[in-house]
XYZ file of C-alpha atoms in Angstrom:
129
model
C 27.690 -3.203 -21.222
C 27.979 -6.744 -20.066
C 25.256 -8.610 -18.233
C 26.836 -8.210 -14.779
C 27.188 -4.450 -15.252
C 23.592 -4.179 -16.414
C 22.348 -6.181 -13.422
C 24.369 -4.003 -11.046
C 23.013 -0.794 -12.597
C 19.487 -2.190 -12.468
C 19.837 -3.234 -8.816
C 21.509 -0.034 -7.632
C 19.514 2.568 -9.497
C 16.242 1.192 -10.733
C 15.213 -1.276 -8.004
C 16.455 0.842 -5.102
C 15.079 4.022 -6.659
C 11.652 2.467 -7.125
C 11.769 1.164 -3.564
C 12.463 4.701 -2.282
C 9.554 6.030 -4.344
C 7.327 3.291 -2.914
C 8.190 4.257 0.658
C 7.573 7.942 -0.097
C 4.099 7.018 -1.347
C 3.455 4.989 1.821
C 4.734 7.842 4.016
C 2.315 10.212 2.262
C -0.568 7.795 2.799
C 0.344 7.468 6.479
C 0.387 11.250 6.907
C -2.997 11.510 5.182
C -4.528 9.066 7.649
C -2.702 9.738 10.922
C -1.823 13.451 10.948
C -5.088 14.935 12.189
C -6.046 16.215 8.735
C -9.711 16.426 7.655
C -9.209 13.112 5.847
C -7.871 11.563 9.047
C -10.847 12.870 11.029
C -13.323 11.389 8.526
C -11.501 8.073 8.588
C -11.500 7.885 12.389
C -15.229 8.649 12.551
C -15.896 5.474 10.630
C -13.328 3.246 12.268
C -12.499 4.788 15.626
C -8.995 3.369 15.332
C -6.836 6.075 13.838
C -6.498 8.079 17.035
C -5.642 4.866 18.872
C -2.778 3.905 16.529
C -0.021 3.137 19.013
C 1.950 0.227 20.450
C -0.201 0.405 23.601
C -3.405 -0.507 21.742
C -1.900 -3.372 19.798
C -2.787 -1.653 16.532
C 0.261 -1.775 14.323
C 0.806 -0.164 10.951
C 3.210 -2.030 8.689
C 4.561 -0.266 5.615
C 6.259 -2.544 3.137
C 7.300 -2.201 -0.493
C 7.222 -5.440 -2.477
C 9.021 -6.590 -5.598
C 7.846 -9.102 -8.155
C 4.181 -9.906 -8.749
C 2.766 -7.463 -6.233
C -0.495 -9.253 -5.454
C 1.382 -12.516 -4.810
C 3.973 -10.769 -2.635
C 1.195 -9.134 -0.604
C -0.674 -12.428 -0.152
C 2.533 -14.269 0.785
C 3.419 -11.591 3.342
C -0.108 -11.578 4.801
C 0.120 -15.356 5.206
C 3.590 -15.107 6.766
C 2.574 -12.568 9.424
C -0.936 -14.012 9.903
C -2.535 -10.619 9.271
C -6.195 -10.172 10.124
C -6.883 -7.629 7.398
C -5.335 -5.942 4.381
C -6.229 -2.341 3.523
C -5.768 -1.618 -0.165
C -6.842 1.060 -2.614
C -9.494 0.300 -5.226
C -7.094 1.278 -7.995
C -3.427 2.083 -8.122
C -1.622 5.161 -9.293
C -2.555 4.476 -12.916
C -6.281 5.022 -12.495
C -8.365 4.621 -15.629
C -11.831 6.194 -15.606
C -14.542 3.557 -15.412
C -12.373 0.756 -14.031
C -13.950 -1.041 -11.072
C -10.830 -2.559 -9.509
C -7.171 -2.444 -10.335
C -5.541 -5.777 -11.159
C -3.476 -5.908 -7.947
C -6.527 -5.189 -5.790
C -8.628 -7.729 -7.669
C -6.049 -10.476 -7.181
C -5.404 -9.617 -3.518
C -9.156 -9.792 -2.933
C -9.270 -13.139 -4.707
C -6.239 -14.809 -3.072
C -5.624 -13.184 0.329
C -6.142 -15.545 3.284
C -7.786 -12.797 5.345
C -10.326 -9.991 5.055
C -9.575 -7.268 2.519
C -10.779 -3.690 2.987
C -10.905 -1.814 -0.321
C -10.972 1.946 -0.133
C -11.258 4.778 -2.608
C -10.104 8.358 -2.384
C -12.123 10.216 -5.009
C -10.277 13.521 -4.962
C -6.871 11.889 -5.409
C -6.229 9.545 -8.310
C -2.562 9.260 -7.342
C -0.093 11.112 -5.179
C 2.469 13.664 -6.172
C 5.770 12.913 -4.524
């Protein structure tokens, strides 16, 4: 292989494949919250917003997969769109028992220019795709 071939393979298969996996994870999370499931009902009891998720209410869900240093990409994007709040999981897919916060969550909490809501889903330490 030469360097150009390796870069092309990396871009076409690895980066794009990981991006597709990322969007599948986000789609699953969206279904968990907005599909009327028991989880969705519990979430809406606390926030009262889930059932109002629509363009008419001004509540907008943005799903985005980032590359690079994830916490920095999230903070840069939040700054760019002037977001009021970031919702993020306490830990990522590689949950380790006893860990308080994952590194991405910790750094988003530290550097985000807006409020950060950290959530935890006890029964699910990661999603099957």
